[in-house]
């Protein structure tokens, strides 16, 4: 909006390049143009300020289809004031000379005109279409038709408004009707999802079956290998037992042969020892036969002395000696005879 500076007998206005200022004083045009800056007398001045930049007006048009269904078309109309002087004479764009703001709401007035014209254009475009056909209308096609209708609307051209373009979103029915229309598509999507789920489960079952078959084949192969291993281990154990038995038999035979040889050698040694002892005994007896009684007695005494226990002292009495001597004398006489 314009910036107005007050002084005691005059005021100064400074506007922007997007605002067209139209200044009347005494019924005559004093200043007119965008971005104007001038001095004026507040008591005699009538100033209007019209925007010349592009503006947007939101529209929401309710429409009834041929099958009596309610739907709405939401869009945005872009417009501008192609003839701001004409707009200032047809719409109240008067500015408060003290504050520099509009005294009324001119943009709302123009917006109402645009909304009414857009609603009439949308209604005429969608008239005679049922709900599905109306919803199937492309937003770009609807915008093109509405733009063409607004461009020739006399009420808008009469206030100097030029429609630059129109944009529409998707047409929307009532929430209940929209849910009902979405149900078949949702069912199809759900069926597709269910089919995909079933196919995925079928593939999973097939894979599990293949895995089970592979595991079974692996177990069968493993058991067959284990059977061959057990058979080989049994054969190895039997062979080892046979080898051990044969080795033990060889050992037993060798031990028997060695024991027999040792026994025969021992027997031979015993025979030789016995023969030698017998020969020695015979020689000793032969020597005893040729020896005298005194010698034999001495030998006997020596032999007895060798077998007697240890004697520290020996006491010989006359009685003992007389008896021994008597026996020796008797044996000597018997030998002499």
Short mmCIF file of C-alpha atoms in Angstrom, two decimals:
data_model
loop_
_atom_site.label_atom_id
_atom_site.label_comp_id
_atom_site.label_asym_id
_atom_site.label_seq_id
_atom_site.Cartn_x
_atom_site.Cartn_y
_atom_site.Cartn_z
CA UNK A 1 0.00 0.00 0.00
CA UNK A 2 0.94 3.65 -0.44
CA UNK A 3 2.97 5.47 2.18
CA UNK A 4 1.43 8.86 3.06
CA UNK A 5 3.32 11.48 5.03
CA UNK A 6 1.19 14.27 6.55
CA UNK A 7 2.29 17.88 6.86
CA UNK A 8 0.32 20.91 8.13
CA UNK A 9 -1.12 22.02 4.77
CA UNK A 10 -0.19 19.14 2.47
CA UNK A 11 0.67 15.46 2.31
CA UNK A 12 3.06 13.35 0.31
CA UNK A 13 2.22 9.94 -1.22
CA UNK A 14 4.75 7.35 -2.30
CA UNK A 15 3.57 4.09 -3.89
CA UNK A 16 5.25 0.93 -5.25
CA UNK A 17 5.67 -0.27 -8.79
CA UNK A 18 2.98 -2.95 -8.34
CA UNK A 19 0.31 -0.44 -7.40
CA UNK A 20 -1.40 1.94 -9.87
CA UNK A 21 -2.35 5.21 -8.17
CA UNK A 22 -5.19 7.29 -9.63
CA UNK A 23 -5.36 10.83 -8.14
CA UNK A 24 -8.33 13.11 -8.72
CA UNK A 25 -8.59 16.67 -7.46
CA UNK A 26 -11.62 18.78 -8.21
CA UNK A 27 -12.95 16.10 -10.56
CA UNK A 28 -9.84 16.18 -12.71
CA UNK A 29 -7.06 13.65 -13.00
CA UNK A 30 -3.91 14.96 -11.38
CA UNK A 31 -1.74 11.86 -11.26
CA UNK A 32 -2.23 8.35 -12.64
CA UNK A 33 0.29 5.52 -12.98
CA UNK A 34 2.21 2.79 -11.14
CA UNK A 35 4.84 3.80 -8.62
CA UNK A 36 3.61 7.40 -8.47
CA UNK A 37 4.99 9.85 -5.92
CA UNK A 38 3.47 13.33 -5.50
CA UNK A 39 2.24 16.04 -3.15
CA UNK A 40 -1.47 16.61 -2.67
CA UNK A 41 -4.03 18.44 -0.56
CA UNK A 42 -5.93 15.93 1.58
CA UNK A 43 -9.11 18.02 1.67
CA UNK A 44 -9.60 18.00 -2.10
CA UNK A 45 -7.93 14.73 -3.14
CA UNK A 46 -9.59 11.46 -4.14
CA UNK A 47 -7.00 8.71 -4.45
CA UNK A 48 -7.51 5.14 -5.65
CA UNK A 49 -4.83 2.45 -5.59
CA UNK A 50 -5.25 -0.59 -7.86
CA UNK A 51 -2.76 -3.51 -7.79
CA UNK A 52 -1.32 -4.36 -11.18
CA UNK A 53 0.56 -7.51 -10.15
CA UNK A 54 -0.82 -11.04 -10.63
CA UNK A 55 -3.21 -12.15 -7.92
CA UNK A 56 -4.62 -15.55 -7.08
CA UNK A 57 -8.15 -16.37 -6.02
CA UNK A 58 -9.03 -19.76 -4.57
CA UNK A 59 -12.32 -21.26 -5.72
CA UNK A 60 -14.26 -24.25 -4.46
CA UNK A 61 -17.19 -25.06 -6.72
CA UNK A 62 -19.85 -27.59 -5.64
CA UNK A 63 -21.34 -29.44 -8.61
CA UNK A 64 -24.28 -31.85 -8.92
CA UNK A 65 -23.81 -34.59 -11.49
CA UNK A 66 -26.49 -35.95 -13.81
CA UNK A 67 -27.09 -38.88 -11.45
CA UNK A 68 -27.68 -36.43 -8.56
CA UNK A 69 -24.33 -36.97 -6.86
CA UNK A 70 -22.55 -34.11 -5.15
CA UNK A 71 -18.91 -33.39 -5.98
CA UNK A 72 -16.58 -30.44 -5.58
CA UNK A 73 -13.94 -28.84 -7.78
CA UNK A 74 -11.14 -26.97 -6.03
CA UNK A 75 -8.95 -24.63 -8.05
CA UNK A 76 -7.00 -21.39 -8.18
CA UNK A 77 -7.67 -18.53 -10.62
CA UNK A 78 -4.74 -16.26 -11.42
CA UNK A 79 -5.78 -12.77 -12.58
CA UNK A 80 -4.62 -9.20 -12.85
CA UNK A 81 -6.15 -5.76 -13.51
CA UNK A 82 -5.37 -5.10 -17.15
CA UNK A 83 -7.13 -1.69 -17.02
CA UNK A 84 -6.56 -0.28 -13.52
CA UNK A 85 -8.27 3.04 -14.36
CA UNK A 86 -11.42 1.17 -15.41
CA UNK A 87 -11.18 -0.98 -12.28
CA UNK A 88 -10.86 2.16 -10.12
CA UNK A 89 -14.05 3.59 -11.66
CA UNK A 90 -16.06 0.34 -11.32
CA UNK A 91 -14.80 -0.93 -7.95
CA UNK A 92 -14.14 1.11 -4.85
CA UNK A 93 -10.32 1.16 -4.51
CA UNK A 94 -10.39 4.47 -2.57
CA UNK A 95 -7.49 5.05 -0.19
CA UNK A 96 -7.67 6.78 3.17
CA UNK A 97 -5.63 9.93 2.60
CA UNK A 98 -4.51 9.90 6.19
CA UNK A 99 -3.41 6.28 6.59
CA UNK A 100 -2.85 5.08 3.02
CA UNK A 101 -5.08 1.99 3.32
CA UNK A 102 -8.22 0.99 1.44
CA UNK A 103 -11.45 2.26 2.83
CA UNK A 104 -13.30 -0.84 1.60
CA UNK A 105 -12.34 -4.42 0.64
CA UNK A 106 -12.12 -4.21 -3.14
CA UNK A 107 -10.14 -7.41 -3.60
CA UNK A 108 -12.84 -9.40 -1.83
CA UNK A 109 -15.42 -7.86 -4.16
CA UNK A 110 -13.41 -8.80 -7.23
CA UNK A 111 -12.71 -12.23 -5.73
CA UNK A 112 -16.44 -12.81 -5.34
CA UNK A 113 -16.95 -11.92 -8.99
CA UNK A 114 -14.21 -14.31 -10.07
CA UNK A 115 -15.54 -17.10 -7.85
CA UNK A 116 -19.06 -16.69 -9.28
CA UNK A 117 -17.80 -16.69 -12.85
CA UNK A 118 -15.59 -19.75 -12.19
CA UNK A 119 -18.50 -21.61 -10.56
CA UNK A 120 -20.73 -20.88 -13.57
CA UNK A 121 -18.00 -22.04 -15.96
CA UNK A 122 -17.35 -25.30 -14.03
CA UNK A 123 -21.07 -26.04 -13.77
CA UNK A 124 -21.63 -25.50 -17.48
CA UNK A 125 -18.61 -27.66 -18.31
CA UNK A 126 -19.66 -30.63 -16.14
CA UNK A 127 -23.41 -30.32 -16.80
CA UNK A 128 -24.97 -33.50 -18.14
CA UNK A 129 -22.15 -35.77 -16.94
CA UNK A 130 -22.76 -38.53 -14.46
CA UNK A 131 -20.52 -38.97 -11.44
CA UNK A 132 -18.02 -41.33 -13.01
CA UNK A 133 -17.72 -39.27 -16.18
CA UNK A 134 -17.29 -36.06 -14.19
CA UNK A 135 -14.62 -37.63 -12.01
CA UNK A 136 -12.88 -38.91 -15.12
CA UNK A 137 -12.60 -35.38 -16.57
CA UNK A 138 -8.91 -34.40 -16.66
CA UNK A 139 -8.16 -31.34 -14.49
CA UNK A 140 -6.15 -29.74 -17.31
CA UNK A 141 -9.10 -29.98 -19.70
CA UNK A 142 -11.44 -28.53 -17.09
CA UNK A 143 -8.99 -25.68 -16.44
CA UNK A 144 -8.73 -24.90 -20.17
CA UNK A 145 -12.50 -24.69 -20.58
CA UNK A 146 -12.95 -22.56 -17.46
CA UNK A 147 -10.14 -20.21 -18.57
CA UNK A 148 -11.80 -19.74 -21.92
CA UNK A 149 -15.15 -19.06 -20.26
CA UNK A 150 -13.67 -16.51 -17.84
CA UNK A 151 -11.80 -14.71 -20.61
CA UNK A 152 -15.07 -13.74 -22.28
CA UNK A 153 -17.05 -13.12 -19.12
CA UNK A 154 -18.52 -9.63 -19.48
CA UNK A 155 -18.70 -8.93 -15.79
CA UNK A 156 -14.97 -9.46 -15.37
CA UNK A 157 -13.99 -7.52 -18.47
CA UNK A 158 -16.23 -4.70 -17.31
CA UNK A 159 -14.06 -4.16 -14.23
CA UNK A 160 -10.81 -4.49 -16.16
CA UNK A 161 -9.93 -8.01 -14.89
CA UNK A 162 -7.85 -10.28 -17.12
CA UNK A 163 -7.71 -13.99 -16.27
CA UNK A 164 -4.17 -15.29 -16.66
CA UNK A 165 -4.84 -18.94 -15.93
CA UNK A 166 -6.81 -21.48 -13.95
CA UNK A 167 -5.60 -24.57 -12.13
CA UNK A 168 -7.82 -27.34 -10.83
CA UNK A 169 -7.05 -30.31 -8.63
CA UNK A 170 -8.85 -33.63 -8.67
CA UNK A 171 -12.62 -33.55 -8.45
CA UNK A 172 -13.75 -35.01 -5.15
CA UNK A 173 -17.17 -36.55 -4.41
CA UNK A 174 -18.66 -36.79 -0.95
CA UNK A 175 -16.65 -38.92 1.51
CA UNK A 176 -19.19 -41.78 1.61
CA UNK A 177 -19.47 -41.87 -2.18
CA UNK A 178 -15.69 -41.69 -2.53
CA UNK A 179 -15.24 -44.65 -0.19
CA UNK A 180 -17.88 -46.58 -2.13
CA UNK A 181 -16.13 -45.81 -5.40
CA UNK A 182 -12.79 -46.84 -3.91
CA UNK A 183 -14.13 -50.18 -2.71
CA UNK A 184 -13.93 -52.06 -6.08
CA UNK A 185 -10.41 -50.82 -6.69
CA UNK A 186 -9.46 -51.73 -3.14
CA UNK A 187 -10.94 -55.19 -3.62
CA UNK A 188 -8.95 -55.65 -6.81
CA UNK A 189 -5.81 -54.46 -5.07
CA UNK A 190 -6.56 -56.76 -2.13
CA UNK A 191 -7.10 -59.67 -4.50
CA UNK A 192 -3.81 -58.91 -6.19
CA UNK A 193 -2.16 -58.74 -2.78
CA UNK A 194 -3.79 -62.03 -1.74
CA UNK A 195 -2.72 -63.68 -4.98
CA UNK A 196 0.81 -62.40 -4.49
CA UNK A 197 0.71 -63.71 -0.92
CA UNK A 198 -0.56 -67.11 -2.05
CA UNK A 199 2.06 -67.27 -4.79
CA UNK A 200 4.75 -66.32 -2.30
CA UNK A 201 3.52 -68.99 0.10
CA UNK A 202 3.37 -71.55 -2.73
CA UNK A 203 6.92 -70.69 -3.71
CA UNK A 204 7.94 -70.92 -0.07
CA UNK A 205 6.27 -74.35 0.24
CA UNK A 206 7.99 -75.53 -2.94
CA UNK A 207 11.30 -74.28 -1.64
CA UNK A 208 10.70 -75.95 1.71
CA UNK A 209 9.82 -79.20 -0.09
CA UNK A 210 12.97 -78.93 -2.19
CA UNK A 211 14.99 -78.23 0.92
CA UNK A 212 13.36 -81.22 2.66
CA UNK A 213 14.14 -83.46 -0.32
CA UNK A 214 17.72 -82.24 -0.35
CA UNK A 215 18.00 -82.86 3.38
CA UNK A 216 16.48 -86.35 2.97
CA UNK A 217 18.85 -87.15 0.11
CA UNK A 218 21.73 -85.86 2.19
CA UNK A 219 20.65 -88.01 5.15
CA UNK A 220 20.29 -91.08 2.91
CA UNK A 221 23.73 -90.49 1.45
CA UNK A 222 25.11 -89.91 4.94
CA UNK A 223 23.55 -93.12 6.25
CA UNK A 224 24.90 -95.05 3.25
CA UNK A 225 28.35 -93.68 3.93
CA UNK A 226 27.94 -94.52 7.60
CA UNK A 227 26.92 -98.07 6.67
CA UNK A 228 30.02 -98.45 4.50
CA UNK A 229 32.10 -96.98 7.28
CA UNK A 230 30.65 -99.43 9.84
CA UNK A 231 31.23 -102.34 7.46
CA UNK A 232 34.79 -101.20 6.83
CA UNK A 233 35.35 -100.74 10.56
CA UNK A 234 33.99 -104.26 11.20
CA UNK A 235 36.26 -105.70 8.52
CA UNK A 236 39.18 -103.79 9.96
CA UNK A 237 38.34 -105.02 13.47
CA UNK A 238 38.06 -108.62 12.24
CA UNK A 239 41.30 -108.32 10.36
CA UNK A 240 42.97 -106.80 13.38
CA UNK A 241 41.60 -109.58 15.63
CA UNK A 242 42.79 -112.20 13.17
CA UNK A 243 46.20 -110.58 12.99
CA UNK A 244 46.35 -110.41 16.78
CA UNK A 245 45.24 -114.06 17.09
CA UNK A 246 47.82 -115.14 14.52
CA UNK A 247 50.49 -113.13 16.28
CA UNK A 248 49.46 -114.61 19.62
CA UNK A 249 49.53 -118.13 18.12
CA UNK A 250 52.97 -117.48 16.72
CA UNK A 251 54.03 -116.12 20.08
CA UNK A 252 52.57 -119.12 21.90
CA UNK A 253 54.29 -121.52 19.55
CA UNK A 254 57.56 -119.66 19.90
CA UNK A 255 57.16 -119.58 23.69
CA UNK A 256 56.31 -123.31 23.72
CA UNK A 257 59.27 -124.07 21.55
CA UNK A 258 61.50 -121.93 23.71
CA UNK A 259 60.09 -123.51 26.88
CA UNK A 260 60.58 -126.98 25.38
CA UNK A 261 64.12 -126.14 24.40
CA UNK A 262 64.78 -124.73 27.84
CA UNK A 263 63.23 -127.80 29.46
CA UNK A 264 65.26 -130.13 27.27
CA UNK A 265 68.42 -128.16 27.99
CA UNK A 266 67.60 -128.17 31.71
CA UNK A 267 66.91 -131.90 31.63
CA UNK A 268 70.11 -132.52 29.70
CA UNK A 269 71.98 -130.38 32.20
CA UNK A 270 70.34 -132.23 35.06
CA UNK A 271 71.24 -135.56 33.46
CA UNK A 272 74.80 -134.47 32.98
CA UNK A 273 74.92 -133.06 36.47
CA UNK A 274 73.44 -136.27 37.92
CA UNK A 275 75.86 -138.39 35.94
CA UNK A 276 78.77 -136.29 37.08
CA UNK A 277 77.54 -136.36 40.66
CA UNK A 278 77.01 -140.13 40.44
CA UNK A 279 80.48 -140.57 38.95
CA UNK A 280 81.93 -138.39 41.68
CA UNK A 281 80.00 -140.31 44.31
CA UNK A 282 81.25 -143.58 42.89
CA UNK A 283 84.80 -142.29 42.89
CA UNK A 284 84.36 -141.00 46.41
CA UNK A 285 82.98 -144.34 47.59
CA UNK A 286 85.79 -146.14 45.84
CA UNK A 287 88.23 -143.91 47.64
CA UNK A 288 86.43 -144.56 50.93
CA UNK A 289 86.73 -148.31 50.37
CA UNK A 290 90.45 -148.06 50.06
CA UNK A 291 90.84 -145.65 53.04
CA UNK A 292 91.65 -146.84 56.60
CA UNK A 293 89.16 -146.60 59.45
CA UNK A 294 91.06 -143.78 61.04
CA UNK A 295 90.88 -141.76 57.87
CA UNK A 296 87.17 -142.44 57.57
CA UNK A 297 86.65 -141.38 61.16
CA UNK A 298 88.55 -138.20 60.57
CA UNK A 299 86.56 -137.47 57.49
CA UNK A 300 83.34 -138.08 59.35
CA UNK A 301 84.41 -135.84 62.16
CA UNK A 302 85.25 -133.12 59.72
CA UNK A 303 81.94 -133.53 57.99
CA UNK A 304 80.12 -133.41 61.26
CA UNK A 305 82.07 -130.43 62.37
CA UNK A 306 81.06 -128.61 59.23
CA UNK A 307 77.36 -129.24 59.96
CA UNK A 308 77.45 -128.56 63.70
CA UNK A 309 76.33 -125.23 65.12
CA UNK A 310 78.84 -122.72 66.35
CA UNK A 311 80.53 -123.88 69.59
CA UNK A 312 82.44 -121.36 71.65
CA UNK A 313 83.91 -123.92 74.13
CA UNK A 314 84.30 -127.71 74.09
CA UNK A 315 85.03 -129.56 77.32
CA UNK A 316 86.40 -133.13 77.02
CA UNK A 317 86.17 -135.24 80.14
CA UNK A 318 88.35 -138.34 80.86
CA UNK A 319 85.27 -140.51 80.67
CA UNK A 320 84.49 -139.31 77.14
CA UNK A 321 88.00 -139.78 75.92
CA UNK A 322 88.35 -143.24 77.48
CA UNK A 323 85.19 -144.41 75.77
CA UNK A 324 86.22 -143.03 72.40
CA UNK A 325 89.64 -144.53 72.64
CA UNK A 326 88.19 -147.88 73.64
CA UNK A 327 85.94 -147.89 70.56
CA UNK A 328 88.77 -146.87 68.27
CA UNK A 329 91.01 -149.62 69.76
CA UNK A 330 88.32 -152.18 69.23
CA UNK A 331 87.81 -151.16 65.58
CA UNK A 332 91.58 -151.24 65.01
CA UNK A 333 91.83 -154.77 66.32
CA UNK A 334 88.91 -155.86 64.21
CA UNK A 335 90.57 -154.42 61.18
CA UNK A 336 93.85 -156.15 62.01
CA UNK A 337 92.16 -159.50 62.18
#
